[in-house]
């Protein structure tokens, strides 16, 4: 049977789209921030995705580790060449870079990640943020033009989230006015930086600064790694450099290792916008450590958006496939139904659609908050910085974990076919789960938020003023429980009560342990399960609340038909959150057995209401087929034809008789005849 | 720095092992079923793992899809040649096959799966179980000697767990006394069978049997796929055959597709031990459908053991790494501590150690039950068969899901390094998560158990006798709630009360919907979230109970010191189960706020008690380094050296300057100078 695409949309998907009660184009406009932004997005997608020079003949999943790298570098060079050319024509500037490096278009053109991404995401911004004007003049031009390629080398083989523990040393030698870089132990080798393996000739290296015999903690230095002409690693007293090997995902990123043996760099290569080392080795402290918060906050907002993006891909794939796939009749006397008609399937898929909306709204909310706080910063007001830091820590932890779990749940909701690379779900999981450990391991981040919450609780206890995100603690001190109120605002209050009580319990248990003679630190460690859970609860309440607040005026910006559906998803998220925290709600919010059964009924009703709009709604995420890269998720729903066409690309399918037959099987099968 | 292994055990691991309060060798004996079995296991491991012909120069994770296949076939041939030779020497027979095909030794010698496994696991057993004596005589000898290689082709592109929906047809032609096989649609193509792509020349094909114009449902047929001499696919009116492409895991299994265009096979190729087709096309029904249950039950027990095996690998890796890795001080004034000293880490790792024990005990329990039921079967007693089927469905679903989640949790507990293939955790996840969808998709299995539970509940309502696994429903009808009792037997009772009440609610909600006018089928679908959850709850109670019962006489078989630790893990499992079902326990078991806080305290106390024994305990799983295949998990704990040595194997690290520099980067970086 010669398999080919029929060029028609699967009739099941056509039917689904006819059922849709709102305007999909309006949804796309709303989701992408308005008509203009949507048009720009689409234009950019056409520009890159339809470029004949940027098409892939064979999926990376057929390639070896080395081939994936070579393909990735080649394609990255083509892409950046194109962006340069566009810039020269005056067509788009930074926007193109942002899109190509970001989770959506970027993941469409380079599914295994971009080996040059760290150059733009970390190398350039660090010089911009921490370099002096002279240093910016010296480095930025060449870096921006990509005449040099840089990476950001912080993490070490033995040291991750706890950066004070880094071991690489940069010792100032006033005689030559140089820093001498060393990797004193195996655990001090840099390990993980993207593009470090073979794709960078410079790095920002974060090292412990020693001058006049004293350690001043970690500082950033620009270090050359490879010759600009020959690309050979720096020789002599040298760097040892290579790539760290294959990973679960991000296989094209060329993560590398780096060790120093007395490598000398000029004094001016220390980034000195903040702290300084003078010619004679005198160390001058940075005026404030506040400045570095900005980049971290920005990166966290980007991560939250990325999570929404990846989850939107996975849920578009799973929703469409669930509408096409037929499996098991509901009534044994009738044919197999669309999988999406099984309520258990709806329960796997629809809450993940809701999460995409919630994460996007939260990203917007926190972005607004960030801008508000930085504008206050400019006026010298630092009050809200710790608050912003605390909420961003738990948001990063909770959202990356939920997105990661969501993508896997959706993959499994696609049954066996979800296990195939052709579904693009394994690849998507590889990208999204990485975020659970990078930029701060999630449990450590929750504990950072918890530390803030403990302080807030103690302030609440003595009646101090509280900042907005923890203001709810004040009420909780007065009134530990409540009458269950199932409205959205009631649910927000209930989740806040849960958070407050979990914060209180964690606080009390730390204090009790201190009374038993434990140090504050040991007491905190012994109570850390409850501490992490209190931060999680705080975050859950915040997520429902921020989504609710961001959509309060929804009806003034979108049609009633769209607003209705959006509100259904927000309600679904709130109800599903309750279902997951039934125990805590029972303990602290006055929830009763009747309340639980009402929630269950409401959950089921919402799934039924959402059912006819599900396909239309994910269509509204407006993700082109070339970004979805999924046989199961394409707009036309020709799932089986596409699976077949992907399999036909297999190098193993090019020969009817495998090489392994003559080589291995034939001799083996006959050796005992 | 020239990196090499020091040949010494990491001092942190040495300290851990000194702390151990029980005899690790005794634990290994207990875990592996006694001294004799342990010795045999070790002997077999030495035989295969230390064989110089079976060593891998380069990890499969560096290879391309095609290379992984060719490597896999080559190694499988070597391994089976060796087993044959051992057989001829009289050294081991079926045991070697079982071990090599199983999850433990098998995963050590062929990390990406064995492309010939289905030949032994499905092809041979099906002929044995469903072939007539004549058919066994004709096929078994050649198959057992591997002069032919077979697979089992059931699943189709459009049809998985619901096997009645299969579309492949086998139409009997009495004129020639042949069956004509056809794949009438794209969705009818066989898709997924292991080894089907290029590694088999025969298949058991499951097809809808048509004779005299009537369909008699699905039956198994032996079909030749490739020429025995040339390995060329059967020509003419032909088969279309190939492999389905890359997957999340099991990359060496060579899953294939297969389509038929009027392929004729002789009548005698239908496996006719049960149903028959006579020369003239007369169809004779099978006397009983009970016979096929046996294989399915056996496979499920194997899956449960596999899950315990994979989880034991992951948890050995994570426990040892947590003892070596140092990250974040507890007291900021002191150095970074072993990660295992962070209580949040203990909470990620130790409950997964407990799950290994619970799953093993449950596998033994269900294996005993299976043997009891089959011996009853032989006496014509079929009463317990549906019960066994029901409990095996939910156990398969719950245990594969928990093992899968456990492996991922452990991978993330190893931070960034867990993301590396060198940890062997991504590979382990790829193997373990596949079990969530194969051999029955998990949600469908839970709903099958739920159907049984609904019937049991209605029997309980009218006072009918109940079989042992649902006997608890009788009490629950009389008394819906209880006073909270935190002993293990109290916890089992509480979990049973939870299950009974969830079963009751699901039952009532189905009935209510029927009263509202829904058909039984629609009412069941609309209530299916609660139905699936009721099966889950039933299974949770069973898991704690079976582990408890299997260890009731523990002290009579092992020393007190070992029994103490084993009981701690079983208690930890019970308490952790409670913590995850707090809401349900509040609703149905009389749990109070004080009870929750006591459970939390008990959980934390158990973690503290287990802490000094953790490394020793996983040592007792007795998994050789070559099976762990993990830089993070090796017995000597030289984590960083091993990570480095793995990275050095990268083909990209063999050249200081990557090919991509001259080819792509250099022209690009200079094009705008």
Tab-separated table of N, CA and C in Angstrom, chain B residues 65-146:
chain	number	residue	atom	x	y	z
B	65	UNK	N	20.657	5.482	15.382
B	65	UNK	CA	19.566	4.517	15.422
B	65	UNK	C	19.972	3.204	14.730
B	66	UNK	N	20.568	3.328	13.565
B	66	UNK	CA	20.940	2.148	12.802
B	66	UNK	C	22.076	1.377	13.493
B	67	UNK	N	23.024	2.134	14.004
B	67	UNK	CA	24.142	1.487	14.698
B	67	UNK	C	23.668	0.738	15.951
B	68	UNK	N	22.718	1.326	16.675
B	68	UNK	CA	22.198	0.655	17.876
B	68	UNK	C	21.588	-0.689	17.490
B	69	UNK	N	20.883	-0.697	16.374
B	69	UNK	CA	20.273	-1.950	15.923
B	69	UNK	C	21.329	-2.984	15.568
B	70	UNK	N	22.283	-2.563	14.774
B	70	UNK	CA	23.297	-3.531	14.318
B	70	UNK	C	24.123	-4.065	15.485
B	71	UNK	N	24.448	-3.162	16.397
B	71	UNK	CA	25.156	-3.580	17.602
B	71	UNK	C	24.307	-4.580	18.403
B	72	UNK	N	23.025	-4.292	18.523
B	72	UNK	CA	22.122	-5.130	19.323
B	72	UNK	C	21.997	-6.529	18.748
B	73	UNK	N	21.824	-6.611	17.433
B	73	UNK	CA	21.704	-7.922	16.801
B	73	UNK	C	23.001	-8.709	16.975
B	74	UNK	N	24.096	-8.030	16.743
B	74	UNK	CA	25.393	-8.698	16.875
B	74	UNK	C	25.584	-9.246	18.280
B	75	UNK	N	25.270	-8.424	19.267
B	75	UNK	CA	25.492	-8.867	20.640
B	75	UNK	C	24.502	-9.960	21.034
B	76	UNK	N	23.255	-9.826	20.595
B	76	UNK	CA	22.266	-10.865	20.901
B	76	UNK	C	22.736	-12.210	20.335
B	77	UNK	N	23.267	-12.199	19.106
B	77	UNK	CA	23.754	-13.451	18.514
B	77	UNK	C	24.883	-14.048	19.352
B	78	UNK	N	25.803	-13.203	19.778
B	78	UNK	CA	26.903	-13.674	20.635
B	78	UNK	C	26.375	-14.299	21.920
B	79	UNK	N	25.402	-13.617	22.527
B	79	UNK	CA	24.877	-14.089	23.814
B	79	UNK	C	24.180	-15.429	23.652
B	80	UNK	N	23.342	-15.547	22.617
B	80	UNK	CA	22.619	-16.810	22.449
B	80	UNK	C	23.565	-17.941	22.034
B	81	UNK	N	24.590	-17.594	21.272
B	81	UNK	CA	25.601	-18.603	20.939
B	81	UNK	C	26.236	-19.132	22.227
B	82	UNK	N	26.523	-18.226	23.124
B	82	UNK	CA	27.130	-18.618	24.388
B	82	UNK	C	26.185	-19.492	25.210
B	83	UNK	N	24.914	-19.109	25.245
B	83	UNK	CA	23.951	-19.909	26.016
B	83	UNK	C	23.846	-21.316	25.423
B	84	UNK	N	23.794	-21.391	24.075
B	84	UNK	CA	23.780	-22.695	23.405
B	84	UNK	C	24.981	-23.540	23.823
B	85	UNK	N	26.160	-22.923	23.777
B	85	UNK	CA	27.381	-23.645	24.125
B	85	UNK	C	27.314	-24.139	25.569
B	86	UNK	N	26.814	-23.281	26.465
B	86	UNK	CA	26.694	-23.670	27.874
B	86	UNK	C	25.736	-24.842	28.024
B	87	UNK	N	24.644	-24.783	27.270
B	87	UNK	CA	23.680	-25.884	27.310
B	87	UNK	C	24.340	-27.187	26.906
B	88	UNK	N	25.139	-27.091	25.812
B	88	UNK	CA	25.788	-28.314	25.339
B	88	UNK	C	26.753	-28.873	26.380
B	89	UNK	N	27.366	-27.942	27.140
B	89	UNK	CA	28.240	-28.395	28.227
B	89	UNK	C	27.441	-28.829	29.456
B	90	UNK	N	26.123	-28.700	29.364
B	90	UNK	CA	25.288	-29.062	30.510
B	90	UNK	C	25.252	-27.997	31.604
B	91	UNK	N	25.737	-26.784	31.268
B	91	UNK	CA	25.739	-25.711	32.283
B	91	UNK	C	24.520	-24.801	32.102
B	92	UNK	N	23.478	-25.063	32.827
B	92	UNK	CA	22.319	-24.171	32.811
B	92	UNK	C	21.533	-24.273	31.524
B	93	UNK	N	20.221	-24.175	31.640
B	93	UNK	CA	19.389	-24.237	30.454
B	93	UNK	C	18.456	-23.058	30.398
B	94	UNK	N	17.203	-23.313	30.716
B	94	UNK	CA	16.183	-22.271	30.637
B	94	UNK	C	16.505	-21.087	31.545
B	95	UNK	N	17.148	-21.370	32.680
B	95	UNK	CA	17.489	-20.289	33.611
B	95	UNK	C	18.308	-19.192	32.944
B	96	UNK	N	19.282	-19.614	32.125
B	96	UNK	CA	20.105	-18.610	31.435
B	96	UNK	C	19.265	-17.764	30.489
B	97	UNK	N	18.353	-18.423	29.759
B	97	UNK	CA	17.479	-17.660	28.873
B	97	UNK	C	16.644	-16.653	29.656
B	98	UNK	N	16.029	-17.162	30.748
B	98	UNK	CA	15.172	-16.295	31.562
B	98	UNK	C	15.936	-15.068	32.045
B	99	UNK	N	17.153	-15.318	32.528
B	99	UNK	CA	17.938	-14.223	33.100
B	99	UNK	C	18.334	-13.221	32.025
B	100	UNK	N	18.735	-13.749	30.865
B	100	UNK	CA	19.192	-12.855	29.793
B	100	UNK	C	18.029	-12.057	29.210
B	101	UNK	N	16.837	-12.659	29.203
B	101	UNK	CA	15.684	-11.955	28.652
B	101	UNK	C	15.031	-11.060	29.695
B	102	UNK	N	15.344	-11.279	30.967
B	102	UNK	CA	14.688	-10.541	32.037
B	102	UNK	C	15.263	-9.158	32.237
B	103	UNK	N	14.654	-8.455	33.179
B	103	UNK	CA	14.952	-7.040	33.346
B	103	UNK	C	16.312	-6.736	33.949
B	104	UNK	N	16.947	-7.701	34.591
B	104	UNK	CA	18.132	-7.347	35.367
B	104	UNK	C	19.417	-7.646	34.589
B	105	UNK	N	19.788	-8.905	34.482
B	105	UNK	CA	20.988	-9.237	33.719
B	105	UNK	C	20.811	-8.791	32.265
B	106	UNK	N	19.611	-8.989	31.739
B	106	UNK	CA	19.321	-8.587	30.359
B	106	UNK	C	19.603	-7.114	30.128
B	107	UNK	N	19.193	-6.282	31.082
B	107	UNK	CA	19.397	-4.846	30.910
B	107	UNK	C	20.867	-4.472	31.083
B	108	UNK	N	21.633	-5.376	31.673
B	108	UNK	CA	23.066	-5.122	31.792
B	108	UNK	C	23.807	-5.450	30.503
B	109	UNK	N	23.399	-6.521	29.827
B	109	UNK	CA	24.129	-6.909	28.616
B	109	UNK	C	23.588	-6.219	27.369
B	110	UNK	N	22.307	-5.873	27.368
B	110	UNK	CA	21.737	-5.145	26.228
B	110	UNK	C	20.851	-4.023	26.764
B	111	UNK	N	21.488	-2.878	26.995
B	111	UNK	CA	20.800	-1.776	27.665
B	111	UNK	C	19.580	-1.268	26.910
B	112	UNK	N	19.606	-1.389	25.586
B	112	UNK	CA	18.494	-0.869	24.790
B	112	UNK	C	17.509	-1.962	24.399
B	113	UNK	N	17.577	-3.082	25.095
B	113	UNK	CA	16.634	-4.161	24.806
B	113	UNK	C	17.199	-5.139	23.788
B	114	UNK	N	16.573	-6.325	23.761
B	114	UNK	CA	17.059	-7.424	22.936
B	114	UNK	C	16.112	-7.617	21.743
B	115	UNK	N	16.630	-7.457	20.504
B	115	UNK	CA	15.741	-7.542	19.335
B	115	UNK	C	15.181	-8.948	19.114
B	116	UNK	N	15.741	-9.943	19.835
B	116	UNK	CA	15.229	-11.313	19.676
B	116	UNK	C	14.412	-11.770	20.878
B	117	UNK	N	14.132	-10.870	21.802
B	117	UNK	CA	13.437	-11.282	23.029
B	117	UNK	C	12.053	-11.842	22.736
B	118	UNK	N	11.329	-11.222	21.822
B	118	UNK	CA	9.946	-11.641	21.589
B	118	UNK	C	9.882	-13.078	21.070
B	119	UNK	N	10.927	-13.496	20.400
B	119	UNK	CA	10.998	-14.890	19.953
B	119	UNK	C	10.787	-15.844	21.140
B	120	UNK	N	11.473	-15.565	22.248
B	120	UNK	CA	11.369	-16.439	23.418
B	120	UNK	C	10.176	-16.111	24.303
B	121	UNK	N	9.866	-14.825	24.386
B	121	UNK	CA	8.852	-14.396	25.350
B	121	UNK	C	7.440	-14.595	24.809
B	122	UNK	N	7.274	-14.514	23.489
B	122	UNK	CA	5.922	-14.619	22.926
B	122	UNK	C	5.778	-15.691	21.844
B	123	UNK	N	6.736	-15.748	20.894
B	123	UNK	CA	6.582	-16.658	19.760
B	123	UNK	C	6.546	-18.118	20.242
B	124	UNK	N	7.591	-18.524	20.935
B	124	UNK	CA	7.661	-19.893	21.447
B	124	UNK	C	6.505	-20.232	22.394
B	125	UNK	N	6.246	-19.398	23.415
B	125	UNK	CA	5.156	-19.751	24.336
B	125	UNK	C	3.791	-19.845	23.652
B	126	UNK	N	3.554	-19.033	22.619
B	126	UNK	CA	2.254	-19.095	21.962
B	126	UNK	C	2.091	-20.420	21.215
B	127	UNK	N	3.147	-20.854	20.535
B	127	UNK	CA	3.077	-22.151	19.853
B	127	UNK	C	2.869	-23.261	20.886
B	128	UNK	N	3.592	-23.136	21.990
B	128	UNK	CA	3.478	-24.108	23.068
B	128	UNK	C	2.070	-24.120	23.663
B	129	UNK	N	1.514	-22.938	23.850
B	129	UNK	CA	0.222	-22.842	24.536
B	129	UNK	C	-0.966	-23.034	23.614
B	130	UNK	N	-0.827	-22.663	22.338
B	130	UNK	CA	-2.004	-22.658	21.472
B	130	UNK	C	-1.862	-23.543	20.243
B	131	UNK	N	-0.688	-24.196	20.103
B	131	UNK	CA	-0.511	-25.093	18.963
B	131	UNK	C	-0.933	-26.521	19.317
B	132	UNK	N	-1.343	-27.275	18.301
B	132	UNK	CA	-1.633	-28.693	18.512
B	132	UNK	C	-0.302	-29.435	18.650
B	133	UNK	N	-0.377	-30.682	19.012
B	133	UNK	CA	0.854	-31.469	19.142
B	133	UNK	C	1.612	-31.487	17.814
B	134	UNK	N	0.873	-31.662	16.702
B	134	UNK	CA	1.523	-31.689	15.385
B	134	UNK	C	2.232	-30.354	15.135
B	135	UNK	N	1.555	-29.297	15.460
B	135	UNK	CA	2.159	-27.977	15.237
B	135	UNK	C	3.391	-27.783	16.108
B	136	UNK	N	3.312	-28.273	17.317
B	136	UNK	CA	4.480	-28.158	18.196
B	136	UNK	C	5.658	-28.942	17.619
B	137	UNK	N	5.347	-30.142	17.116
B	137	UNK	CA	6.405	-30.956	16.515
B	137	UNK	C	7.023	-30.218	15.328
B	138	UNK	N	6.142	-29.614	14.508
B	138	UNK	CA	6.649	-28.949	13.304
B	138	UNK	C	7.505	-27.729	13.621
B	139	UNK	N	7.107	-26.941	14.602
B	139	UNK	CA	7.738	-25.622	14.783
B	139	UNK	C	8.702	-25.504	15.956
B	140	UNK	N	8.402	-26.206	17.041
B	140	UNK	CA	9.140	-25.899	18.278
B	140	UNK	C	10.635	-26.172	18.181
B	141	UNK	N	10.990	-27.292	17.543
B	141	UNK	CA	12.403	-27.653	17.470
B	141	UNK	C	13.219	-26.575	16.786
B	142	UNK	N	12.784	-26.194	15.593
B	142	UNK	CA	13.529	-25.184	14.841
B	142	UNK	C	13.527	-23.831	15.556
B	143	UNK	N	12.406	-23.535	16.223
B	143	UNK	CA	12.325	-22.250	16.929
B	143	UNK	C	13.235	-22.259	18.156
B	144	UNK	N	13.202	-23.367	18.884
B	144	UNK	CA	14.015	-23.462	20.090
B	144	UNK	C	15.506	-23.387	19.749
B	145	UNK	N	15.884	-23.972	18.603
B	145	UNK	CA	17.284	-23.920	18.162
B	145	UNK	C	17.617	-22.591	17.480
B	146	UNK	N	16.617	-21.743	17.331
B	146	UNK	CA	16.798	-20.447	16.675
B	146	UNK	C	17.238	-20.597	15.212
